[in-house]
Coordinates of C-alpha atoms in Angstrom, one line a residue:
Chain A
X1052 CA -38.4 -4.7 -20.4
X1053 CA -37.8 -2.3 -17.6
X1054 CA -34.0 -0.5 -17.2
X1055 CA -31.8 -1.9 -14.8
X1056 CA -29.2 0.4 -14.9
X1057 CA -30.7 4.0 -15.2
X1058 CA -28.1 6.7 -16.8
X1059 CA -29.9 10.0 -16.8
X1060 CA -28.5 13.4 -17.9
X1061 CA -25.1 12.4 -16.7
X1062 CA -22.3 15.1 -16.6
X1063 CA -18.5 14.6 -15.3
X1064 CA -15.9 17.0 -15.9
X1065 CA -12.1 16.8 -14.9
X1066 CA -10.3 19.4 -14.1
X1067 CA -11.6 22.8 -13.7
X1068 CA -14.2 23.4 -15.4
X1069 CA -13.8 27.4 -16.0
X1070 CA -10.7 26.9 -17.5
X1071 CA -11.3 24.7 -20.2
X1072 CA -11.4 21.4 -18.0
X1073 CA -12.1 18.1 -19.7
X1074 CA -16.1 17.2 -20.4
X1075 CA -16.0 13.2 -20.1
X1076 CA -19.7 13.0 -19.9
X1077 CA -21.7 15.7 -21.4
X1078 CA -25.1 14.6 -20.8
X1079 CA -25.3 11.0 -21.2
X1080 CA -28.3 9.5 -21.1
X1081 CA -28.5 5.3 -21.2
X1082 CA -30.7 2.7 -19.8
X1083 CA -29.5 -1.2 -19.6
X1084 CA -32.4 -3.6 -19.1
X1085 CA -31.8 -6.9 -16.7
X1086 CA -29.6 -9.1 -18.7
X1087 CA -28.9 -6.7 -21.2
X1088 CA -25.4 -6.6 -22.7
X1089 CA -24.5 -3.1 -23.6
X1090 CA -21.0 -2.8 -25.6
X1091 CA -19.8 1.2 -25.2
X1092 CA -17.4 1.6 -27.7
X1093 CA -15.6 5.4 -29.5
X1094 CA -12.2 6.6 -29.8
X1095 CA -9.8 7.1 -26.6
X1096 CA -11.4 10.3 -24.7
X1097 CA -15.0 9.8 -25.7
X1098 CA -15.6 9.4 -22.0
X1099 CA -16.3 5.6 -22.4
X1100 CA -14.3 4.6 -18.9
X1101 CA -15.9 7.3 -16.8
X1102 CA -19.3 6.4 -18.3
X1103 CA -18.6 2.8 -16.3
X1104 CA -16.6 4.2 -13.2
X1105 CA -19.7 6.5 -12.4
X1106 CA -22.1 3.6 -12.5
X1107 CA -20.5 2.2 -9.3
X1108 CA -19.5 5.6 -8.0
X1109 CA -15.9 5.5 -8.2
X1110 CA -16.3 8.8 -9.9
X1111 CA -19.1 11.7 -8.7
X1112 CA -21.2 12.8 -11.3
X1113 CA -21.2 16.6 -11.4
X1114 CA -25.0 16.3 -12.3
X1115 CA -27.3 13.6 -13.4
X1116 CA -28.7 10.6 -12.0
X1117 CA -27.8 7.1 -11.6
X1118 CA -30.1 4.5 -10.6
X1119 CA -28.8 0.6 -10.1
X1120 CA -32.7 -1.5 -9.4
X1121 CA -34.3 0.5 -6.9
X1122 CA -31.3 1.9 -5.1
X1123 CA -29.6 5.5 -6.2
X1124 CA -25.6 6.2 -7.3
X1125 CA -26.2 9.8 -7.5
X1126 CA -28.2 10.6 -3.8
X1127 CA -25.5 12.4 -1.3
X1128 CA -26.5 9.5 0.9
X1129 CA -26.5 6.6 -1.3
X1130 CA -25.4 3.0 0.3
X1131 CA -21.9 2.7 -1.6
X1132 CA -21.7 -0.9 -0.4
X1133 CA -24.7 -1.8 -1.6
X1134 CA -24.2 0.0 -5.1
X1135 CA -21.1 -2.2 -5.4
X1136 CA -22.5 -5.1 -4.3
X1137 CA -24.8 -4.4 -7.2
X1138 CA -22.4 -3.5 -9.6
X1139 CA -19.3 -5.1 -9.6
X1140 CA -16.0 -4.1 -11.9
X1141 CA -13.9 -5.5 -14.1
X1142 CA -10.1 -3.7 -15.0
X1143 CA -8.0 -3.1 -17.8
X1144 CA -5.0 -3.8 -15.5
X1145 CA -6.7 -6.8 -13.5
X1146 CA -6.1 -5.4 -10.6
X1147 CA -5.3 -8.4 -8.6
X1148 CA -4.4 -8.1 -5.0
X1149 CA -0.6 -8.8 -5.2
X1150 CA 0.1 -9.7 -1.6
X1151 CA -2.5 -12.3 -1.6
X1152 CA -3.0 -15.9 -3.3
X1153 CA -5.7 -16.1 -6.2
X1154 CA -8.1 -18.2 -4.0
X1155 CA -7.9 -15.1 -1.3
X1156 CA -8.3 -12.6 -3.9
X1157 CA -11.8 -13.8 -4.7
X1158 CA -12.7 -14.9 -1.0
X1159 CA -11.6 -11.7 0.8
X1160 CA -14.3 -9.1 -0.1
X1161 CA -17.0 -12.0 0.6
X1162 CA -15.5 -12.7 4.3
X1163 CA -15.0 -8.8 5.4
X1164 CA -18.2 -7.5 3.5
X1165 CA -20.5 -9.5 3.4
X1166 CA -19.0 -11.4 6.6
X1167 CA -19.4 -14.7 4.9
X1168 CA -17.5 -17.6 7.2
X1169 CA -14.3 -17.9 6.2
X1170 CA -14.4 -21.3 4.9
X1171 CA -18.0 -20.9 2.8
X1172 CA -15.9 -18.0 1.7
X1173 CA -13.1 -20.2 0.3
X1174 CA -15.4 -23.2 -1.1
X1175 CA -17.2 -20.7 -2.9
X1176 CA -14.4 -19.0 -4.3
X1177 CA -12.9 -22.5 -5.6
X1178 CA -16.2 -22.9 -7.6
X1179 CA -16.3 -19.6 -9.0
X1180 CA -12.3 -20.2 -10.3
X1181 CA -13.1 -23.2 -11.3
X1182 CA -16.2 -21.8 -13.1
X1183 CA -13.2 -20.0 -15.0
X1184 CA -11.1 -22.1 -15.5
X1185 CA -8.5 -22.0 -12.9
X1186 CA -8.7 -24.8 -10.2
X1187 CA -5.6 -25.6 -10.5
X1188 CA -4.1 -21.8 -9.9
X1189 CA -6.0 -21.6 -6.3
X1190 CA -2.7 -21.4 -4.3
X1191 CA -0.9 -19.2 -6.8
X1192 CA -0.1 -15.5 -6.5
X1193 CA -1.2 -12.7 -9.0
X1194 CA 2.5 -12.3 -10.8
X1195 CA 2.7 -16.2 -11.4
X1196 CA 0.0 -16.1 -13.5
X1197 CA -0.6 -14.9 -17.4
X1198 CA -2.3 -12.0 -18.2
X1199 CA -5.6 -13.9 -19.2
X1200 CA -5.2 -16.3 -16.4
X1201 CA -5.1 -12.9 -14.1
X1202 CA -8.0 -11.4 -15.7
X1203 CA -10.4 -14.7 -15.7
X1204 CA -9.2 -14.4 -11.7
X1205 CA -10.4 -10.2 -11.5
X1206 CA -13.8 -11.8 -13.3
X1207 CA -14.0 -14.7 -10.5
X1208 CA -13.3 -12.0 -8.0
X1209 CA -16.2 -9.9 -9.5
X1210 CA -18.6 -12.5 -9.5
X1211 CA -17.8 -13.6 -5.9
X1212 CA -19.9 -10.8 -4.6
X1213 CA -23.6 -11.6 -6.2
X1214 CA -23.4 -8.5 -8.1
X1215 CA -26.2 -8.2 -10.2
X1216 CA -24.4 -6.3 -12.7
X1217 CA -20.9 -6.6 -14.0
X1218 CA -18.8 -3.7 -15.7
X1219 CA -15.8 -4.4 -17.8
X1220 CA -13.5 -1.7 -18.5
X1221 CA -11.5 -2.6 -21.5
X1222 CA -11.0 -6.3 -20.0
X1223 CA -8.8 -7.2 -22.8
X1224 CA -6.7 -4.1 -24.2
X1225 CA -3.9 -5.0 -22.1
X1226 CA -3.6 -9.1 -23.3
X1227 CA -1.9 -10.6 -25.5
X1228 CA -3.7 -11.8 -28.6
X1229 CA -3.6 -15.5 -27.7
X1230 CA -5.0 -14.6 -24.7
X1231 CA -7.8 -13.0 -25.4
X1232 CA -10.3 -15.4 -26.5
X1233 CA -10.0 -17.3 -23.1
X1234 CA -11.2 -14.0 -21.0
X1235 CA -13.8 -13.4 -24.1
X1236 CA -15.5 -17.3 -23.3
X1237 CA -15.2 -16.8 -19.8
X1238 CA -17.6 -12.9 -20.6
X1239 CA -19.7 -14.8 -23.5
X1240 CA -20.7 -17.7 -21.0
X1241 CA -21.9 -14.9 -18.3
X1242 CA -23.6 -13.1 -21.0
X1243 CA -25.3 -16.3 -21.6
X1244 CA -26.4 -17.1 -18.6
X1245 CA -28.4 -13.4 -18.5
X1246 CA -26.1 -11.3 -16.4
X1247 CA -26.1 -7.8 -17.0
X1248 CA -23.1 -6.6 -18.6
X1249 CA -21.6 -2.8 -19.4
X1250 CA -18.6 -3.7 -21.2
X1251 CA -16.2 -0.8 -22.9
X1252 CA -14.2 -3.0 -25.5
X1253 CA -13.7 -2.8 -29.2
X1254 CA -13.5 -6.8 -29.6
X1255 CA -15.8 -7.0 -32.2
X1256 CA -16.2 -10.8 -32.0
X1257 CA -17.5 -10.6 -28.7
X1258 CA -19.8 -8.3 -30.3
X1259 CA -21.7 -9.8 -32.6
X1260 CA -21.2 -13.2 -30.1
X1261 CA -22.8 -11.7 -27.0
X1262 CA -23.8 -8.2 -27.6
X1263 CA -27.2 -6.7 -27.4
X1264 CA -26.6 -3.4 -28.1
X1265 CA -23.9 -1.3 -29.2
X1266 CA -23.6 2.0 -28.2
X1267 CA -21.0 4.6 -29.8
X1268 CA -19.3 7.5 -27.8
X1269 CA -17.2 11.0 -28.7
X1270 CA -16.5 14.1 -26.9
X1271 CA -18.6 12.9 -23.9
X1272 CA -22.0 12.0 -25.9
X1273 CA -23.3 9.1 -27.0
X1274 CA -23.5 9.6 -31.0
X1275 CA -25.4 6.1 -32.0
X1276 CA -26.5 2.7 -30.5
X1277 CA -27.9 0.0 -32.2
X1278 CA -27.9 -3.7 -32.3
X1279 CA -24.1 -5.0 -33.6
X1280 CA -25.3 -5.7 -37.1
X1281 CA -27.3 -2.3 -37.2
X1282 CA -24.2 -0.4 -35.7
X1283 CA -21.4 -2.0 -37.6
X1284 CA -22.7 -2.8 -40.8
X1285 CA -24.6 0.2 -41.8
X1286 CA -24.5 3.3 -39.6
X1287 CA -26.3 6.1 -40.1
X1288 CA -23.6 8.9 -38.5
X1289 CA -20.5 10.3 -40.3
X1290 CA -18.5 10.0 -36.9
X1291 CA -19.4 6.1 -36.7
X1292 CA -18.7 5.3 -39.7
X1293 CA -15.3 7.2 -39.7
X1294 CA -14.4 5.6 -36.1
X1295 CA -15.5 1.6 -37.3
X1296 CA -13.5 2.1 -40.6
X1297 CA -10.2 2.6 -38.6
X1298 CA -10.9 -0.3 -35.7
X1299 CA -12.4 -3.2 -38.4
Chain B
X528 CA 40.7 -18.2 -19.3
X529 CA 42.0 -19.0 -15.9
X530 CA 42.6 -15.3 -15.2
X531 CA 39.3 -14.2 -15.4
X532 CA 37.7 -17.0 -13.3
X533 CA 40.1 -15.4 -10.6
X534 CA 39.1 -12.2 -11.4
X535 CA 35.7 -13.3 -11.2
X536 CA 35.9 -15.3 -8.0
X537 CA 38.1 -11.8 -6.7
X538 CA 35.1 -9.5 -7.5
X539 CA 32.4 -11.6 -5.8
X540 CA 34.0 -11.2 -2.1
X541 CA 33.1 -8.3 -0.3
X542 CA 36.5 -7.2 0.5
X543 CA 35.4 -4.9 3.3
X544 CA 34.2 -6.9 5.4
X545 CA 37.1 -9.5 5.2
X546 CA 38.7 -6.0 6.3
X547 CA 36.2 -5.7 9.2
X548 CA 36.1 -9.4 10.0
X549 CA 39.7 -9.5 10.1
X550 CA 40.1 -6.3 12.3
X551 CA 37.7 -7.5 14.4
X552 CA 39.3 -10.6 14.8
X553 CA 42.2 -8.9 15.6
X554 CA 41.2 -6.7 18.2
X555 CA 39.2 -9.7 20.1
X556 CA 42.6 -11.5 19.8
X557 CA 44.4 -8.5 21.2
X558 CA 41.9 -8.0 24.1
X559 CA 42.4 -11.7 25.0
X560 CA 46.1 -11.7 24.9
X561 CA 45.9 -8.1 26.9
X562 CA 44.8 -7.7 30.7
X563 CA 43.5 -4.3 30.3
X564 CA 41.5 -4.7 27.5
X565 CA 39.9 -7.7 29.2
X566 CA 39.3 -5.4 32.3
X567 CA 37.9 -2.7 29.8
X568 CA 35.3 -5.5 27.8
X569 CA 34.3 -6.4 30.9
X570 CA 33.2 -2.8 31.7
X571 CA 32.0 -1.8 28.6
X572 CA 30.0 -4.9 27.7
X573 CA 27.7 -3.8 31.2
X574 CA 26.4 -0.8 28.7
X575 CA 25.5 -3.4 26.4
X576 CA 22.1 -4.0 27.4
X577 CA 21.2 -0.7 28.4
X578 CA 22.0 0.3 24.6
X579 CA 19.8 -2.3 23.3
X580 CA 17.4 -1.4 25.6
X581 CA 17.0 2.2 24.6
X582 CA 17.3 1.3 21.1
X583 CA 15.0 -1.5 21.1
X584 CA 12.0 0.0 23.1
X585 CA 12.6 3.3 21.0
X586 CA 12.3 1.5 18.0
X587 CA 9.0 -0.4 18.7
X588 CA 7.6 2.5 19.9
X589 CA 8.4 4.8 17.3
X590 CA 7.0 2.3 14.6
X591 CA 4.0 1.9 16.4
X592 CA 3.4 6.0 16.6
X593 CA 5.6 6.3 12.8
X594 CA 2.4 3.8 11.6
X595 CA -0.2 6.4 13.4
X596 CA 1.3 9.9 11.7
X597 CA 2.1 7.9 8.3
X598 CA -1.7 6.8 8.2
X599 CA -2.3 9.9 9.2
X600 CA -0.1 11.8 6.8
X601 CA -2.0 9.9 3.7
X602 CA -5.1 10.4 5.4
X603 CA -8.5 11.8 2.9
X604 CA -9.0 14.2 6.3
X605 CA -7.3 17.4 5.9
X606 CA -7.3 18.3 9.7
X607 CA -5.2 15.1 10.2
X608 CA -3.3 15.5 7.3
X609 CA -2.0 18.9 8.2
X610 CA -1.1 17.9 12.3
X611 CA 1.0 14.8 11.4
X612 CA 2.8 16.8 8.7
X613 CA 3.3 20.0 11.4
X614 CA 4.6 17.3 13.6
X615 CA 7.1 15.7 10.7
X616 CA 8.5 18.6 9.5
X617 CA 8.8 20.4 13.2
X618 CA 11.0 17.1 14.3
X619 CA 12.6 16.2 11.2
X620 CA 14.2 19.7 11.0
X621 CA 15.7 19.8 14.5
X622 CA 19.2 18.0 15.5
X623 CA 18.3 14.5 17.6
X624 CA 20.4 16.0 20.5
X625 CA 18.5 19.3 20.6
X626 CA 15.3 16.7 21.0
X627 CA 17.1 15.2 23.3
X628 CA 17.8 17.6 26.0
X629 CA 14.7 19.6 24.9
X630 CA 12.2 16.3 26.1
X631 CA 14.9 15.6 28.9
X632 CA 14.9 19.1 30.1
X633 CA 11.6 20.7 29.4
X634 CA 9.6 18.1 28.1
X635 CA 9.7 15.8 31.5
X636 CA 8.8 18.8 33.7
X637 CA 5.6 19.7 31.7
X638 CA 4.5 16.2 31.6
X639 CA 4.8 16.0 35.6
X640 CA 2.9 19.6 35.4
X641 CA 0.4 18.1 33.0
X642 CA 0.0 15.2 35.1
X643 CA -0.6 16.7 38.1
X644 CA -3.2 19.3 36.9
X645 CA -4.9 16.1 35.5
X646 CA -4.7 14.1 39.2
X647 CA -5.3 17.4 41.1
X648 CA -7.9 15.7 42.8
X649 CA -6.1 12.8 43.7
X650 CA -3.6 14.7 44.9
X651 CA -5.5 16.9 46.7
X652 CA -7.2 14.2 48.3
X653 CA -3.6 12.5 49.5
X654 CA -4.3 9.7 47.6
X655 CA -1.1 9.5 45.5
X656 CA 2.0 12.0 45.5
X657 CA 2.5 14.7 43.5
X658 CA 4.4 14.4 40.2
X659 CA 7.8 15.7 39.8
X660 CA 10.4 15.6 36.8
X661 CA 12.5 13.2 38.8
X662 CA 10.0 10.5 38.8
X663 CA 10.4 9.7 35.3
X664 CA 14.3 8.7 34.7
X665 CA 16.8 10.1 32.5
X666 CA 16.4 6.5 30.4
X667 CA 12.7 6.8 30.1
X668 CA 13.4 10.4 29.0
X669 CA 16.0 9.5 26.3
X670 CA 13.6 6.7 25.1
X671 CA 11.1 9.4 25.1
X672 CA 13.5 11.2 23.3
X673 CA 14.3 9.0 20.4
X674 CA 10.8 7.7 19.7
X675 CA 9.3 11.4 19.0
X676 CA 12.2 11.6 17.0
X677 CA 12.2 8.6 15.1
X678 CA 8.6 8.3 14.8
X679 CA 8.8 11.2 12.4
X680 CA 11.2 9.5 9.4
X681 CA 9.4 6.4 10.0
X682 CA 5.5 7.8 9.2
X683 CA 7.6 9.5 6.1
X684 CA 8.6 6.1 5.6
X685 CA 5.3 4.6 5.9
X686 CA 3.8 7.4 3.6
X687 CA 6.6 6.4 1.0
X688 CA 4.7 3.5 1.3
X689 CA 1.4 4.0 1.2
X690 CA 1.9 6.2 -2.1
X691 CA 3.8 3.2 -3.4
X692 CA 1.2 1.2 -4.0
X693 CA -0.7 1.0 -7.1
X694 CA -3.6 3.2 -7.4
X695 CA -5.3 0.5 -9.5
X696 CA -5.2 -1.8 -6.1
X697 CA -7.4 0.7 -4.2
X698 CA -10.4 0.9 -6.5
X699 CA -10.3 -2.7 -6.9
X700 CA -11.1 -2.8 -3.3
X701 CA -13.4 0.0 -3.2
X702 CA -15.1 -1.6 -6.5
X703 CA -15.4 -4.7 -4.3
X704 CA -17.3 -2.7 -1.9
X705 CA -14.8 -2.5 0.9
X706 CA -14.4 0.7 3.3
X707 CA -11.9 2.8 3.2
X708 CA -10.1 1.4 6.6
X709 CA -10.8 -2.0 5.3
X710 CA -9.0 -0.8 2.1
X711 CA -6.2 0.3 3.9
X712 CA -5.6 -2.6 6.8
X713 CA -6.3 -5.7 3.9
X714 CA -5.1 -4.0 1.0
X715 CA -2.7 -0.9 1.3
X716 CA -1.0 -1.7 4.5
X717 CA 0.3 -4.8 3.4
X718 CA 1.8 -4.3 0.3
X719 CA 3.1 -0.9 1.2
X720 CA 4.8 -2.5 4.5
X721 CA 6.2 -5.1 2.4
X722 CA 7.9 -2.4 0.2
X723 CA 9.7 -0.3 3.3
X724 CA 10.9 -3.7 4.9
X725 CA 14.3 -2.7 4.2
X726 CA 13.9 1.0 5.3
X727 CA 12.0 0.5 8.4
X728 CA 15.0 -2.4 9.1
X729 CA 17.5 0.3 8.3
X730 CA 16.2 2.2 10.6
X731 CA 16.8 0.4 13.6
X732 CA 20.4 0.0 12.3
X733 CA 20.3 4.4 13.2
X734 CA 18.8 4.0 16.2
X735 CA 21.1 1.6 17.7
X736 CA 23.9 4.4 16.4
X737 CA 21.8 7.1 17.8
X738 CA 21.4 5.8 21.2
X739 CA 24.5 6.8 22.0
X740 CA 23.3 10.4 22.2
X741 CA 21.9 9.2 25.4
X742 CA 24.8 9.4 27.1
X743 CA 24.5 12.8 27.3
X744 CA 21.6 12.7 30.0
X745 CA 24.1 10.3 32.2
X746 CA 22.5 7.2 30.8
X747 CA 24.8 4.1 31.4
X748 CA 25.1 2.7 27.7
X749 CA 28.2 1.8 26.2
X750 CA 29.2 5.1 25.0
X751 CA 29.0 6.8 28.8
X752 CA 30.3 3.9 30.4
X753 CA 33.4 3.9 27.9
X754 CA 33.3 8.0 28.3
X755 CA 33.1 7.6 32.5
X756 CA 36.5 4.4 32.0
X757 CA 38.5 6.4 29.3
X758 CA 38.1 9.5 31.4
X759 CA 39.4 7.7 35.1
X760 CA 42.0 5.6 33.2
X761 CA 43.4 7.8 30.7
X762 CA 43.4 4.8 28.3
X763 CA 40.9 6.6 25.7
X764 CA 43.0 4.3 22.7
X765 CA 41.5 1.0 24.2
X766 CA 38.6 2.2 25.6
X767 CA 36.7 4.0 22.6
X768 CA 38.8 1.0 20.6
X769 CA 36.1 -1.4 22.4
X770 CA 33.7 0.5 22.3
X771 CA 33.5 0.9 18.6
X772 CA 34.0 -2.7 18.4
X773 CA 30.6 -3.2 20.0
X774 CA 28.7 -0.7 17.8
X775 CA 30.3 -2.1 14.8
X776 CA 29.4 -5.7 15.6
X777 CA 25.7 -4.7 16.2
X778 CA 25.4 -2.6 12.9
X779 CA 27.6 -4.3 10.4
X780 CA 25.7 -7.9 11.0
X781 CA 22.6 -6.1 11.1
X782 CA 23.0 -4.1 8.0
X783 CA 24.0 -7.2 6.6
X784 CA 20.6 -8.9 7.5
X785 CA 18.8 -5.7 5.9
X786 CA 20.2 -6.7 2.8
X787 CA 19.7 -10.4 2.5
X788 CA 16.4 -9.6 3.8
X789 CA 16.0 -7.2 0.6
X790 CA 17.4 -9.6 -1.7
X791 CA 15.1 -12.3 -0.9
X792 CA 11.9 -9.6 -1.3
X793 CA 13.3 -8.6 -4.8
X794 CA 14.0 -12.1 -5.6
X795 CA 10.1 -13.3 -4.3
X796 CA 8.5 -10.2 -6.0
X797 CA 10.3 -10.5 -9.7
X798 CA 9.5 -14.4 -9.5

């Protein structure tokens, strides 16, 4: 199976870097095969979020290269709008436009981006909510809806661009328990259906449910990947073991 | 029991403005009842649109240019950055009536000299008249006047704005694969106008109060036709009497509309 998503050499530091500035990435190296589903889990400041926000370029790598099919992250020149089109994101926070409806949330980028006609725009959104659940929430706004209801929107939102890719960013940390399974359905039946999926998250059910691989992050490096039952039940580093001791 | 309900219905009526209504009231009574104070209503109230003139063309304006320099003031492009906040801080720190007679007095004369240096082949060739300051009118200069001025708190206003808005709702869009103008116009803008409803209204509530500095240049608004009355008649009681009635019904109901306006955004955004 060829890579998809091509991760090579990656380094991102914040701060600055001569006086002791953060190394998120420290030469990260990782590639995710079409329809591959790559969980990135490691303790907080392993540089697992800015492994995700510098596939779709919302951070610059310092160094390294990033390749999404056949077009480049990295390149000084590189198509952002196609790169996003690509890959598109999924938030902790949701990130719901809050001035807008849920049905305009997931038909806006469609309409100005890809200048889709605004009523294909809309018809196609109503599938894709309804895909997740939420026909009945079309005319709602973000802050009348639960936090899982808001999420399965972001994911519908997402999805409404073709991307060929999706990247979640710890999609459920900030849910509440009973609301986490209905976001983790909505991400099992896309992993199902063979999208490609980067997903930072320590739900292990989802896991072992959907999970091809499972790769494990500190200080910037990856440590270990394996398949869930390789990684989880018998790893071979200290530092895994240690870190999947404290989130079983 | 029955004392606290009282207490309770006491507390719930803004008892300054059953003070203002109730002066107000008052003083209309009195001007009714009195023929001078008919005579001097009737005088003062031809200032009336003048005022709202001044402050209403003022206002738009200097939203439309506070818009530009707040945009420009959150902008990614240093260059931009730096003018609008040159032009912020240069305005914000001088008095409105040093703006005033500063635009009125040297600011009309260069743009006549500007404009002619522009035309000079017009000119030359007979095809129009030359510019000079009087062409432009001691209005069009306060208006002038008040929007430079005012467009600088409003872009702070604006910026306020802008940085109010969550961070989170910005990478959404650019994760979408939006530009950064189509960030700002369907995204940002929005939202952040939304949150300085209130202080972009307020605003308008100063400049009405403000336009009075006008008078200065010889404008006819109600403060300089009151001024010009109290001056002839010697009846400065009545006259500046009315002519505080007039601001005071302008800013009170519109202050007023500010805050219902706020309470209905609070109540819509914490539903």
């Amino acid at each position: 199976m060829s890579a998809f998503i091509r991760i090579s050499d990656a380094v991102k530091t914040f701060g600055d870097p001569d006086s002791g500035g953060v190394r998120a990435l420290d030469g990260v190296s990782l590639d995710v095969a079409k329809g591959e589903v790559v969980l990135v889990i490691g303790p907080s400041g392993s540089g697992k979020s800015t492994l995700l926000r510098v596939v779709n370029r919302l951070e610059r790598l310092d160094s390294g290269e990033i390749w999404i099919g056949d077009d480049s992250v990295t390149a000084r020149r590189a198509d952002l709008r196609r790169i996003r089109e690509d890959a598109g994101m999924v938030f902790q926070s949701f990130n719901l436009f809050a001035h807008m409806t849920i049905l305009d949330n997931v038909s806006l980028a469609p309409r100005i981006v890809r200048k889709v006609p605004a009523a294909q725009a809309r018809e196609a959104a109503a599938r894709l909510l309804e895909r997740v659940g939420l026909s009945d929430k079309l005319d709602r706004f973000p802050r009348q809806l639960s936090g899982g209801q808001q999420q399965r929107a972001a994911i519908a939102r997402a999805l409404a661009m073709n991307p060929k890719a999706l990247l979640f960013d710890e999609p459920t940390s900030a849910l509440d328990p009973e609301m986490i399974k209905e976001v983790l359905d909505v991400m099992t039946a896309l992993a199902e259906d063979g999208m490609t999926m980067m997903v930072v998250s320590h739900e292990m059910g989802f896991a072992r449910a959907a999970a091809d691989r499972v790769v494990f992050m500190d200080r910037g490096r990856i440590v270990e990947q394996g398949t869930p039952e390789e990684l989880f039940s018998d790893p071979r580093e200290e530092r895994t073991r240690d870190f999947i001791r404290h989130i079983l | 029991m029955k004392k606290n309900r009282a207490a309770a219905f006491s507390a719930g009526i803004p008892w300054w403005l059953v003070l203002l209504v109730g002066l107000g009231s008052i003083s209309v009574g009195t001007a009714l009842a009195d023929e001078s104070y008919r005579v001097i209503f009737g005088a003062v109230a031809r200032g009336f649109g003048v005022t709202m003139t001044v402050a209403v063309v003022s206002y738009a304006a200097s939203l439309f240019l506070g818009l530009l320099l707040g945009l420009a003031r959150a902008s990614r492009l240093r260059p931009l950055r730096e003018a609008s906040t040159f032009y912020i801080e240069l305005v914000r720190g001088l008095p409105m009536l040093v703006i005033l007679y500063y635009i009125a007095f040297v600011g009309a004369p260069a743009l006549a000299g500007v404009l002619n240096a522009l035309l000079a082949p017009l000119i030359g060739m007979g095809a129009i008249p030359a510019f000079q300051s009087r062409n432009f009118s001691f209005a069009t200069r306060a208006v002038l006047a008040l929007t430079l001025g005012y467009a600088a708190f409003i872009a702070e206003i604006f910026r306020a704005g802008i940085e109010s808005v969550d961070k989170g709702q910005v990478e959404a869009a650019h994760a979408l694969g939006m530009s950064h103008s189509q960030t700002m116009l369907r995204v940002v803008l929005p939202q952040a106008t939304r949150n300085v409803l209130p202080a972009l209204a307020n605003e308008f509530v100063a400049i009405i109060k403000d336009s009075a500095l006008v008078s200065v240049l010889g404008v006819q608004d109600i403060t300089q036709i009151g001024k010009v009355y109290a001056a002839s008649t010697f009846k400065f009681f009545e006259t500046y009497n009315v002519v505080a009635f007039f601001y005071l019904c302008l800013t009170v109901s519109l202050s007023m509309l500010v805050r219902a306006l706020e309470r209905r955004l609070n109540k819509a955004s914490s539903r």
